Coordinates of C-alpha atoms and ligand atoms in Angstrom, one line a residue:
X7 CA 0.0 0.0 0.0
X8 CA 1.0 3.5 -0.5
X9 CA 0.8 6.4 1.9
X10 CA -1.7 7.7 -0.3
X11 CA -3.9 5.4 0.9
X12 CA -5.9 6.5 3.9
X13 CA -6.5 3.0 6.8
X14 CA -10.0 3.4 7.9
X15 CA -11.4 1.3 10.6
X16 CA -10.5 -2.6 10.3
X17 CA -14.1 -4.3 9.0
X18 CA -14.6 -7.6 10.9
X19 CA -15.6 -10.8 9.0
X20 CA -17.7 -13.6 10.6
X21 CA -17.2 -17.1 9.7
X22 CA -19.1 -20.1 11.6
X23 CA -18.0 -18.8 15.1
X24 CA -15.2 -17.1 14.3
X25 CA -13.9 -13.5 13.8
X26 CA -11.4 -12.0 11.5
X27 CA -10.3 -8.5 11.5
X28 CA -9.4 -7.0 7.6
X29 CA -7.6 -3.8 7.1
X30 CA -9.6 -1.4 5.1
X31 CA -8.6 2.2 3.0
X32 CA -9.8 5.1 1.4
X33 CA -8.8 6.5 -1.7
X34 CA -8.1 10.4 -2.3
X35 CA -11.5 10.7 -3.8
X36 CA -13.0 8.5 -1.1
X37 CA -13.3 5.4 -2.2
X38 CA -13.4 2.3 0.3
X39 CA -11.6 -1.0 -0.1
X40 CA -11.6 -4.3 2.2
X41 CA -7.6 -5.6 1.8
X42 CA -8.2 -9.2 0.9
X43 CA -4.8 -10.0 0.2
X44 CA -4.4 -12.2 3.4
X45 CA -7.6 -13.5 3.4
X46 CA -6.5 -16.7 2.3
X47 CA -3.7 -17.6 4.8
X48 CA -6.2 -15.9 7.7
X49 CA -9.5 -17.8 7.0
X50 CA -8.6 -20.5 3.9
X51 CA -11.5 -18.7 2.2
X52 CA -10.9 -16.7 -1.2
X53 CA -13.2 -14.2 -2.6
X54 CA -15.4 -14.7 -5.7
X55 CA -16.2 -11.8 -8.3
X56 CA -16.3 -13.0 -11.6
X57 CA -15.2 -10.2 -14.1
X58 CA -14.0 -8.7 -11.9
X59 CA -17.1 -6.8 -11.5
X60 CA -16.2 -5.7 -7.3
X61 CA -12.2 -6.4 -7.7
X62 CA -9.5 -3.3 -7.2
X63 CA -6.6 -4.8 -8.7
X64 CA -4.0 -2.4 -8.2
X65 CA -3.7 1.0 -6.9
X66 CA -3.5 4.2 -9.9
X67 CA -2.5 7.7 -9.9
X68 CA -3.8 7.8 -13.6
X69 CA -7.0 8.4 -14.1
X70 CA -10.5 8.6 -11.7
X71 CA -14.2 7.6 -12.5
X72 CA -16.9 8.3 -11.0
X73 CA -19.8 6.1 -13.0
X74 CA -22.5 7.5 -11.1
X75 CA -22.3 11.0 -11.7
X76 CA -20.6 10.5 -14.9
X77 CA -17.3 12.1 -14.1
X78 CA -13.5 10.8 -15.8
X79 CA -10.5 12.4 -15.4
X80 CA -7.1 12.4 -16.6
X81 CA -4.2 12.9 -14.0
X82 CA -6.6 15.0 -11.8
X83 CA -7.9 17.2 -15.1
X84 CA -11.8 16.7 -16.3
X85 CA -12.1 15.1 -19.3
X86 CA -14.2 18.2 -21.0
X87 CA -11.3 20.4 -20.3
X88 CA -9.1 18.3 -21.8
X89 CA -11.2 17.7 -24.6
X90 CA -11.8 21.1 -25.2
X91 CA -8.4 23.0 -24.7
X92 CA -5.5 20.4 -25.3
X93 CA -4.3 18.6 -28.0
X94 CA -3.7 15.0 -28.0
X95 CA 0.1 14.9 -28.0
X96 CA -0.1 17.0 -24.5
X97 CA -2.7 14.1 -23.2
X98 CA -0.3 11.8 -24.0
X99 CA 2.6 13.1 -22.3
X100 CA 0.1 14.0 -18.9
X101 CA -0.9 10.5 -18.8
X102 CA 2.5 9.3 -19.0
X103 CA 4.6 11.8 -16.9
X104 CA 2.0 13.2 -14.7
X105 CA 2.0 16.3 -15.7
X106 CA 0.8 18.8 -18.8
X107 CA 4.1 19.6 -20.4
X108 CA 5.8 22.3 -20.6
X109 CA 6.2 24.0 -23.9
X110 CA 9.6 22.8 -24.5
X111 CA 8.6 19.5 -22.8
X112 CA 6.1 19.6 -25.4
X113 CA 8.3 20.3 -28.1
X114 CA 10.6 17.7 -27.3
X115 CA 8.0 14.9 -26.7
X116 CA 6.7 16.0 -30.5
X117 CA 10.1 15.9 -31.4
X118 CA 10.8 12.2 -30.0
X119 CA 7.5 10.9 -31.6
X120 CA 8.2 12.5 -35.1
X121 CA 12.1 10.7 -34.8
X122 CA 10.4 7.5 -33.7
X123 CA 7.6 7.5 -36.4
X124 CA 9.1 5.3 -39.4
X125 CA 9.1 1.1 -38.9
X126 CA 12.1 -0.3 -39.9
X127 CA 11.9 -0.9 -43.6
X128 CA 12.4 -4.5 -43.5
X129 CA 8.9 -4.9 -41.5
X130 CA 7.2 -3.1 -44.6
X131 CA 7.3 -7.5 -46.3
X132 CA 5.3 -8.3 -43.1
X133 CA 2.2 -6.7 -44.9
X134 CA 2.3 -8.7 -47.5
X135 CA 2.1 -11.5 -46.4
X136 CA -1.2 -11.4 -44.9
X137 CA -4.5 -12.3 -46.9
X138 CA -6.4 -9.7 -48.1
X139 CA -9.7 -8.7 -46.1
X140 CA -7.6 -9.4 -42.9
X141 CA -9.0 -7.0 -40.4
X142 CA -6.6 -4.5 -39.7
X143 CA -6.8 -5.2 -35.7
X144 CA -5.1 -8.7 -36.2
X145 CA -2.5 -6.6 -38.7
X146 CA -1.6 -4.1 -35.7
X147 CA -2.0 -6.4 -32.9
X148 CA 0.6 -8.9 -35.1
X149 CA 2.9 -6.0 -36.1
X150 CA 3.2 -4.4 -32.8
X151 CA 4.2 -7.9 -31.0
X152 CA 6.8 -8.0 -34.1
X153 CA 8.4 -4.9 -33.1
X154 CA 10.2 -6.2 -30.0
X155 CA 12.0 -8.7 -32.7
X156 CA 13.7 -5.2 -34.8
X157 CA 13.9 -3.1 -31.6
X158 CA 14.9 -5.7 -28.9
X159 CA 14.6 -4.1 -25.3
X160 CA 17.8 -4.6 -23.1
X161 CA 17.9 -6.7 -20.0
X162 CA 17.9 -3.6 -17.8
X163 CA 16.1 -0.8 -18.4
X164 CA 16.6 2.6 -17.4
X165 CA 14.4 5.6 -17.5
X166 CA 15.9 7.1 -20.8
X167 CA 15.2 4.2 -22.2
X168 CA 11.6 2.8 -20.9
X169 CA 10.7 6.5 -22.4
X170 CA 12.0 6.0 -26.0
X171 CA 10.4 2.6 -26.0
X172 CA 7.4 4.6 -24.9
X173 CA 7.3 7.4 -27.9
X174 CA 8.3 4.4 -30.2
X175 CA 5.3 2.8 -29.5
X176 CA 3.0 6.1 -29.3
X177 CA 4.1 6.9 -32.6
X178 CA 4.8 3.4 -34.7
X179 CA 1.5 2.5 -33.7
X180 CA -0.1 4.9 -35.9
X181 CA 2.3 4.5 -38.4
X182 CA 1.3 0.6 -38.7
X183 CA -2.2 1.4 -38.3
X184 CA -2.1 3.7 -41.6
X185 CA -0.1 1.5 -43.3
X186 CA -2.3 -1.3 -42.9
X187 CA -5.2 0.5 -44.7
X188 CA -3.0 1.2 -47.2
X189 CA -1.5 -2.3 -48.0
X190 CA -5.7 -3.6 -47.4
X191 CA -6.7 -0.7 -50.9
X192 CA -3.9 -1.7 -52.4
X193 CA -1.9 1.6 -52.5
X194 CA 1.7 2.4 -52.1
X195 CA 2.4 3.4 -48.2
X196 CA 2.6 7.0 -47.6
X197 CA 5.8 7.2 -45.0
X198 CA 5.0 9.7 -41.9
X199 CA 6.7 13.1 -42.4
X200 CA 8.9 14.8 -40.1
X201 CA 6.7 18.2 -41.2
X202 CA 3.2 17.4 -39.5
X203 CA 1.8 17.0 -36.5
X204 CA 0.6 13.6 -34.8
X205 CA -3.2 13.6 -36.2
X206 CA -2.1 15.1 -39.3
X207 CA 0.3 12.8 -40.3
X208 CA -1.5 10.1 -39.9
X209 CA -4.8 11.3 -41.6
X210 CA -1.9 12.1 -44.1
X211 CA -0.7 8.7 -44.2
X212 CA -4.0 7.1 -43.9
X213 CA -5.6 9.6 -47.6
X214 CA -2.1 11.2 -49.7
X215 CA -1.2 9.3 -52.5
X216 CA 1.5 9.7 -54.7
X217 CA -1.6 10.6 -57.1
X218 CA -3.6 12.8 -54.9
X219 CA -2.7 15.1 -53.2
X220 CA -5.1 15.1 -49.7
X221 CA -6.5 18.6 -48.2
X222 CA -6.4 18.4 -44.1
X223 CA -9.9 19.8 -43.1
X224 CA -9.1 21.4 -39.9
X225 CA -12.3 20.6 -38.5
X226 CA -11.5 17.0 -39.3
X227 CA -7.9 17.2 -37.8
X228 CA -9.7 18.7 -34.7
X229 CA -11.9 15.9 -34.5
X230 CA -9.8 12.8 -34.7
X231 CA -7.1 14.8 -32.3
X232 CA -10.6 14.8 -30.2
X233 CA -11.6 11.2 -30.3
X234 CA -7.6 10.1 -29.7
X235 CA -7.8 12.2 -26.0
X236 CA -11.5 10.8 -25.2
X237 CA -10.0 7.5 -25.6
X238 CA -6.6 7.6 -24.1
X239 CA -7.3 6.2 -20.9
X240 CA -10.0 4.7 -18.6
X241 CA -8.7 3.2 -15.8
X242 CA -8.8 -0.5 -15.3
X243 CA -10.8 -1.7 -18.4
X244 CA -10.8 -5.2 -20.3
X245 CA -7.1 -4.0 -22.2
X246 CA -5.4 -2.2 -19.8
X247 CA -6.6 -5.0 -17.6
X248 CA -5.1 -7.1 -19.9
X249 CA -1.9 -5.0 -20.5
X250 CA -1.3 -5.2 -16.9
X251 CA -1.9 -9.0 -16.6
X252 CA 1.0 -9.4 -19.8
X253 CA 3.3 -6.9 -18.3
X254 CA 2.8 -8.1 -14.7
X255 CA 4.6 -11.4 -16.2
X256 CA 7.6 -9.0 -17.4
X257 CA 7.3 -9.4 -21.0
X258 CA 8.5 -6.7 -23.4
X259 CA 6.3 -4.0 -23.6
X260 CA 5.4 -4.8 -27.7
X261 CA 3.9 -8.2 -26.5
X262 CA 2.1 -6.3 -23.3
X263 CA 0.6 -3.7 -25.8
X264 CA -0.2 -6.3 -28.5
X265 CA -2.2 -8.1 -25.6
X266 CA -3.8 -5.2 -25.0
X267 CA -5.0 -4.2 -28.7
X268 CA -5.8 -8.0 -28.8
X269 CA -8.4 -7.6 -25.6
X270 CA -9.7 -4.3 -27.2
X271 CA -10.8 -6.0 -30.5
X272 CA -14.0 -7.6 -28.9
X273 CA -17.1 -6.5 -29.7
X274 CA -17.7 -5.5 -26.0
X275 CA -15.0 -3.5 -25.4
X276 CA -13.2 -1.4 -28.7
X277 CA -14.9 -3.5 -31.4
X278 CA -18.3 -1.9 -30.1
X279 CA -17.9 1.1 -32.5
X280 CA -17.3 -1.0 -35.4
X281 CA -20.6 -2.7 -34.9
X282 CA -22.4 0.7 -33.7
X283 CA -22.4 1.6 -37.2
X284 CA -23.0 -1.6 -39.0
X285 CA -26.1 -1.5 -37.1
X286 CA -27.0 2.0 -37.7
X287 CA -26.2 1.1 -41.9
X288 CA -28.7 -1.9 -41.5
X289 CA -31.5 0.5 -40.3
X290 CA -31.0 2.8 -42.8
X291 CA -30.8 0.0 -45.9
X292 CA -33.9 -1.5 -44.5
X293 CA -35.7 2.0 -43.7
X294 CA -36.6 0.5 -40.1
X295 CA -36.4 3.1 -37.0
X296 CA -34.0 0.6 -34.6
X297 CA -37.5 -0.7 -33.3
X298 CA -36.3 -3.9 -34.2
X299 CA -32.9 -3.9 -32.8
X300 CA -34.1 -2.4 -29.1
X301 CA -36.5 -5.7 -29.3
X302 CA -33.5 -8.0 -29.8
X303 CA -31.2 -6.5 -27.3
X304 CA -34.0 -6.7 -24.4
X305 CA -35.0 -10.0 -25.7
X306 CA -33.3 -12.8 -23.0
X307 CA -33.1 -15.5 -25.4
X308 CA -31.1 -13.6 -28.0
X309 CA -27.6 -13.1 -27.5
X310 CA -27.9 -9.6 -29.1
X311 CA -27.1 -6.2 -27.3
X312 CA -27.7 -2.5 -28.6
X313 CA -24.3 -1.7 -29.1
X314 CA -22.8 1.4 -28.2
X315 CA -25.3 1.2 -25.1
X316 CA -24.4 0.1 -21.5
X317 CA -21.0 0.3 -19.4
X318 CA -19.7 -1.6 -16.6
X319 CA -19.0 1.7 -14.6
X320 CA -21.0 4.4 -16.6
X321 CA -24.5 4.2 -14.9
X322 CA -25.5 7.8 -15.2
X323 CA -23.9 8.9 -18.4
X324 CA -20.8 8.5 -20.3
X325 CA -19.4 11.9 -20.3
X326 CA -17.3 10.9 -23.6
X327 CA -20.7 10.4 -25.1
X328 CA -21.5 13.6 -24.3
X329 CA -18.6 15.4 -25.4
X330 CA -18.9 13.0 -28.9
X331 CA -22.1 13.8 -29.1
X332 CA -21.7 17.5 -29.6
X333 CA -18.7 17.2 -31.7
X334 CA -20.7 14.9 -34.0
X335 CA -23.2 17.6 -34.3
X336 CA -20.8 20.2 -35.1
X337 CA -18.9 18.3 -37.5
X338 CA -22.2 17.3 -39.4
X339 CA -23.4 20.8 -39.6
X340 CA -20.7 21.9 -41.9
X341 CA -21.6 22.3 -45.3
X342 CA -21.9 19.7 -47.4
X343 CA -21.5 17.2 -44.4
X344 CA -24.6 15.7 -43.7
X345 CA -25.1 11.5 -42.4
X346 CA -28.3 10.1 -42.3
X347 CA -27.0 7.6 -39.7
X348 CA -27.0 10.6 -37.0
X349 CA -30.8 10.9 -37.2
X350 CA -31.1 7.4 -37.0
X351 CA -28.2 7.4 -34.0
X352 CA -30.6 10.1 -32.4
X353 CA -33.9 8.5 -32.4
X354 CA -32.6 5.2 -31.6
X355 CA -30.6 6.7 -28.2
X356 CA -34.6 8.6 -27.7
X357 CA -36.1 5.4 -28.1
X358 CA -34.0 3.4 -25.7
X359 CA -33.8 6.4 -22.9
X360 CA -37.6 5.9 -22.8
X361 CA -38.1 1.8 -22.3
X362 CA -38.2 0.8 -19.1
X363 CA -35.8 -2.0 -19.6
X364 CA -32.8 0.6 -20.6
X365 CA -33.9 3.0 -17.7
X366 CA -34.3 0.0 -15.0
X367 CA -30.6 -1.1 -16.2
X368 CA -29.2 2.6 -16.2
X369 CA -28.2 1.6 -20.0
X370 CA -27.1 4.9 -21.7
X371 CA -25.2 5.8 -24.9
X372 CA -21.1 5.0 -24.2
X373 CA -18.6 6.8 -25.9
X374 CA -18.8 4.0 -28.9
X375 CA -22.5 5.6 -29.9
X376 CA -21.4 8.8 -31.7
X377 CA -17.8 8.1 -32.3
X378 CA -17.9 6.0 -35.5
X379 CA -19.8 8.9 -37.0
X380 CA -17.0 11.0 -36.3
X381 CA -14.8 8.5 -38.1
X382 CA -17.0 7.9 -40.9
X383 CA -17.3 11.7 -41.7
X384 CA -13.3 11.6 -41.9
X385 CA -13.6 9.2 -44.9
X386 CA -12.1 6.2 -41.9
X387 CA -13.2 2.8 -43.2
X388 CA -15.4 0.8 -40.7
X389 CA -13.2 -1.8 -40.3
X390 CA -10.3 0.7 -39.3
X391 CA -12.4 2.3 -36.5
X392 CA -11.1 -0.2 -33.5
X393 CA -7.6 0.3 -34.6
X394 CA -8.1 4.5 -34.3
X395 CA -9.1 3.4 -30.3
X396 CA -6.0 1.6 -30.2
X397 CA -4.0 4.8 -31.3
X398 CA -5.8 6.6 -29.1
X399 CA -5.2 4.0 -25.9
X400 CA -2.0 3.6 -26.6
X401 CA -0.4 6.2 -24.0
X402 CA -3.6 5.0 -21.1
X403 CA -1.6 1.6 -21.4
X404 CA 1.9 2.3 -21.0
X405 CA 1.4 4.8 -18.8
X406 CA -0.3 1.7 -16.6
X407 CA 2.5 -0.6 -17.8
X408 CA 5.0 2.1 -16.5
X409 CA 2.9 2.9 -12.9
X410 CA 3.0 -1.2 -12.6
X411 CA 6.5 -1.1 -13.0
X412 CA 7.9 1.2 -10.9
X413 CA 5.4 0.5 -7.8
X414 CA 7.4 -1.3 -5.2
X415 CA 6.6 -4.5 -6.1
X416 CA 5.5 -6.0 -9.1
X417 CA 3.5 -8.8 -8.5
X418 CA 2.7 -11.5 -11.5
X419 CA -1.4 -11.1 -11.8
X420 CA -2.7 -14.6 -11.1
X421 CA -6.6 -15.0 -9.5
X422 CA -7.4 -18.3 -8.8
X423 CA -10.6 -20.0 -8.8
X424 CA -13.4 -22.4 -7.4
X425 CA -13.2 -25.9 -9.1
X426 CA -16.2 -27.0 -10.2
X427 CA -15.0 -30.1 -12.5
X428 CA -14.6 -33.9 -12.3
X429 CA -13.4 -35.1 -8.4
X430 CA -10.0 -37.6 -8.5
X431 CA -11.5 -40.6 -11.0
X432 CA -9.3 -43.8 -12.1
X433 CA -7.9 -43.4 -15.4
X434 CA -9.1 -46.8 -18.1
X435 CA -6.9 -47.7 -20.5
X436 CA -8.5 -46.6 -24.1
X437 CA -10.1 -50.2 -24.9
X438 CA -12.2 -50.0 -21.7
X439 CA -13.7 -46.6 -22.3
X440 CA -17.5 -46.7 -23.5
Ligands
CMC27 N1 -28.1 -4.0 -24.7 C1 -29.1 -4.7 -24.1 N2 -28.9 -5.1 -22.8 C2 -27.8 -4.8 -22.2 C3 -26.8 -4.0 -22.8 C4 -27.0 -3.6 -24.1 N3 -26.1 -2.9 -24.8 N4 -25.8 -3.8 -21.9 C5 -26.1 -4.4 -20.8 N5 -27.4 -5.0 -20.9 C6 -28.2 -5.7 -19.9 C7 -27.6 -7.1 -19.7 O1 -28.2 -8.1 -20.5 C8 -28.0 -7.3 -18.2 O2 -29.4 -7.6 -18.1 P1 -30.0 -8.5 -17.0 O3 -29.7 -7.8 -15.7 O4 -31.4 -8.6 -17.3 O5 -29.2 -9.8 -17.1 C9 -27.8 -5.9 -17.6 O6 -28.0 -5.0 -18.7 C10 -26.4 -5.7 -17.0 O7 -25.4 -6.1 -18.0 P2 -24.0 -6.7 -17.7 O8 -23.6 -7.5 -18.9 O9 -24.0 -7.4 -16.4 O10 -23.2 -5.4 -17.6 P3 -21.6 -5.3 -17.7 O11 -21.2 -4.2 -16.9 O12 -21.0 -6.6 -17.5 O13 -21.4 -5.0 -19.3 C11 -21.0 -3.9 -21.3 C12 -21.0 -3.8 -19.8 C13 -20.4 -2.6 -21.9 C14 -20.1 -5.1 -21.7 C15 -22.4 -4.1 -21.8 O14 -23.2 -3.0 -21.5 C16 -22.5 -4.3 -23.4 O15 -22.3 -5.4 -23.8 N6 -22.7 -3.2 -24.2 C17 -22.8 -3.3 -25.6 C18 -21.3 -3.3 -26.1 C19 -20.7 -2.0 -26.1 O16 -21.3 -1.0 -26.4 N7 -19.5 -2.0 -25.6 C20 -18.6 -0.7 -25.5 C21 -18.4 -0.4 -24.0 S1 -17.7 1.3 -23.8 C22 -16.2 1.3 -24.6 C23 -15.2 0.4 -24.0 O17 -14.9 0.4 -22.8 O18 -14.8 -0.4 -24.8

């Protein structure tokens, strides 16, 4: 434990006739916690929580939630701020260092990134080689893990170091994420330039070609640097879960972030906003109003869900949602820059916030809802929309593989479980088995 957690009052648990004391904390923001960690040894009881749904696994300075009234913040700063006033560069270097930057902090950190941005030209085969249609996720999560086999990390690392490795993988990951569209079209790769900025470059990377030359709509720009900051982190989801369990094992940080884009592919998590809009195209092509998808998600024997609705912690509102929401409008206002799918995005959101089931679950739009139409009106393919997250949650994850590392102790993440399966039984040799 660190001294920045408060011990309250011991709680006392009662088993059969017996007593045991557990230390218990508060947080700086006031939240409680029961230390189980001796449980175990003290009672011979361990806790159940599946998914983790009632589990603190470790202790963050990163970022704070508060689901209930909606509230996420960055290294102390609220989200709205950030998304209003900083750029996603700066975000990246708070979440990582602590701190907003400096000017010539910032400068530097822009610096490093630009330097780091090209993939050794030898990994440009590796493209090739895959089939095409292969979603672009399995192209990144496959190229990042291949990094650590052109840019091996030393034995020891030192802080220098740890914080190249860092902006190497900040910046490479957009670099592999562009060139992946590019190889799936079948267009030469546009290589990042040292002249742009992080967004820019890679909207550059993802649209120039060596036949067209591509106009950077500010507005646009604006609103991808947008969508990277209102991803970047989120505490202990399903990937940075994941990217601490990898890292708590002391693999190389390319494998740890790999596991991490891996976990963020599912449809639950990062693949939601993929499937937000393959749902809203379906409504449109078959001139429904969502009706029929609300029915499906509330329906117990289908395994359907209205995606880009519900969150494990969100049970007010998603303030991402929110600040989406109102970029998306902005955005679509523009000349020239209309999408039927918002109206539909619109009424459908309505339509749930009204049924009782929605309301009785505290289901609300999560910041998968409005994003994808944020990515579409950028000219992003669908398929490419999980693999912006991953840009985007890049610097939430090492900045979590970093905090795990330097606490005091890391300790390998390893729950254990209740057995439910067969009891000891003889083994028969295979002619006796019926
Ligand atoms: N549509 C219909 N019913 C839902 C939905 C939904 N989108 N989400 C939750 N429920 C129901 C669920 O069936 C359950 O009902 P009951 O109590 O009758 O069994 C109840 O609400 C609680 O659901 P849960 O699965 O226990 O909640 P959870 O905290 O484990 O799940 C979630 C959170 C995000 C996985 C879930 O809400 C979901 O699957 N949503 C759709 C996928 C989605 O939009 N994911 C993006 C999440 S935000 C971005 C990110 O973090 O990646």
């Amino acid at each position: 434990m660190t001294d920045k957690l408060q011990p309250l009052h011991p709680a006392t648990l009662t088993l059969g006739d017996k007593s045991y004391s557990l230390p218990t904390c508060e947080g700086v923001e006031g939240e409680k916690a029961i230390d189980i960690s001796k449980l175990r040894a003290q009672t011979g009881y361990i806790t159940l929580d599946e998914g983790y749904v009632n589990t603190g696994a470790c202790e963050s300075a990163i970022t704070y939630i508060d689901g209930d009234k909606g509230i996420l913040r960055y290294r102390g700063y609220a989200i709205e701020e950030l998304a209003e006033k900083s750029r996603f560069v700066e975000v990246a270097y708070l979440l990582l260092h602590g701190e907003l930057p400096q000017k010539e902090q910032l400068l530097q950190f822009s610096t490093r990134l630009n330097e780091s941005s090209i993939i050794h030209e030898d990994m440009h085969h590796f493209f090739n080689g895959f089939p095409r249609g292969s979603h672009p996720m399995g192209i990144l999560a496959t190229m990042v893990a291949s990094l650590s086999t052109f840019y091996p990390i030393p034995d020891e690392l030192d802080d220098a170091t740890e914080i190249q490795i860092v902006a190497n993988l900040v910046s490479q990951v957009r670099t592999i994420a562009a060139f992946s569209y590019k190889k799936s079209i079948g267009e030469p790769l546009i290589y990042p330039s040292y002249k742009l900025k992080y967004t820019r470059n890679f909207l550059n990377m993802m649209f120039a070609s060596p036949v067209r030359d591509y106009e950077l709509d500010e507005d646009i720009v604006r609103a991808i640097d947008m969508f990277f900051i209102l991803h970047a982190d989120h505490e202990q989801n399903c990937s940075t879960s994941s990217v601490r369990t990898a890292g708590s094992s002391l693999a190389n940080v390319y494998a740890v972030a790999s596991a991490g884009i891996c976990a963020l592919w599912g449809p639950r998590h990062g693949g939601a906003n993929q499937e937000v809009i393959q749902m809203l195209e379906k409504i449109h092509a078959e001139g429904g109003d969502g009706t029929e998808f609300i029915n499906q998600a509330k329906d117990k024997n289908s395994p359907s869900r209205l995606m880009g609705f519900g969150h494990r912690v969100y049970k007010n509102f998603d303030p991402r949602a929110v600040v989406l929401k109102k970029q998306c409008d902005k955005l679509l206002n523009k000349a020239g820059m209309t999408d039927p799918l918002f109206d539909i995005a619109r009424r459908l959101e309505e339509c749930a916030l009204k049924d009782d089931y929605f309301i009785s679950r505290k289901l609300y739009p999560n910041v998968d809802f409005y994003s994808g139409l944020i990515l579409r009106a950028a000219g992003i393919p669908t398929n490419m929309f999980t693999v912006l997250f991953a840009i985007g949650r890049m610097p939430g994850w090492l900045a979590h593989w970093r905090e795990m590392l330097h606490s005091k102790q890391v300790t390998i993440t390893r729950p254990r479980q209740i057995y439910v399966g067969e009891t000891l039984r003889a083994y028969q040799d295979i002619d006796q088995r019926s």
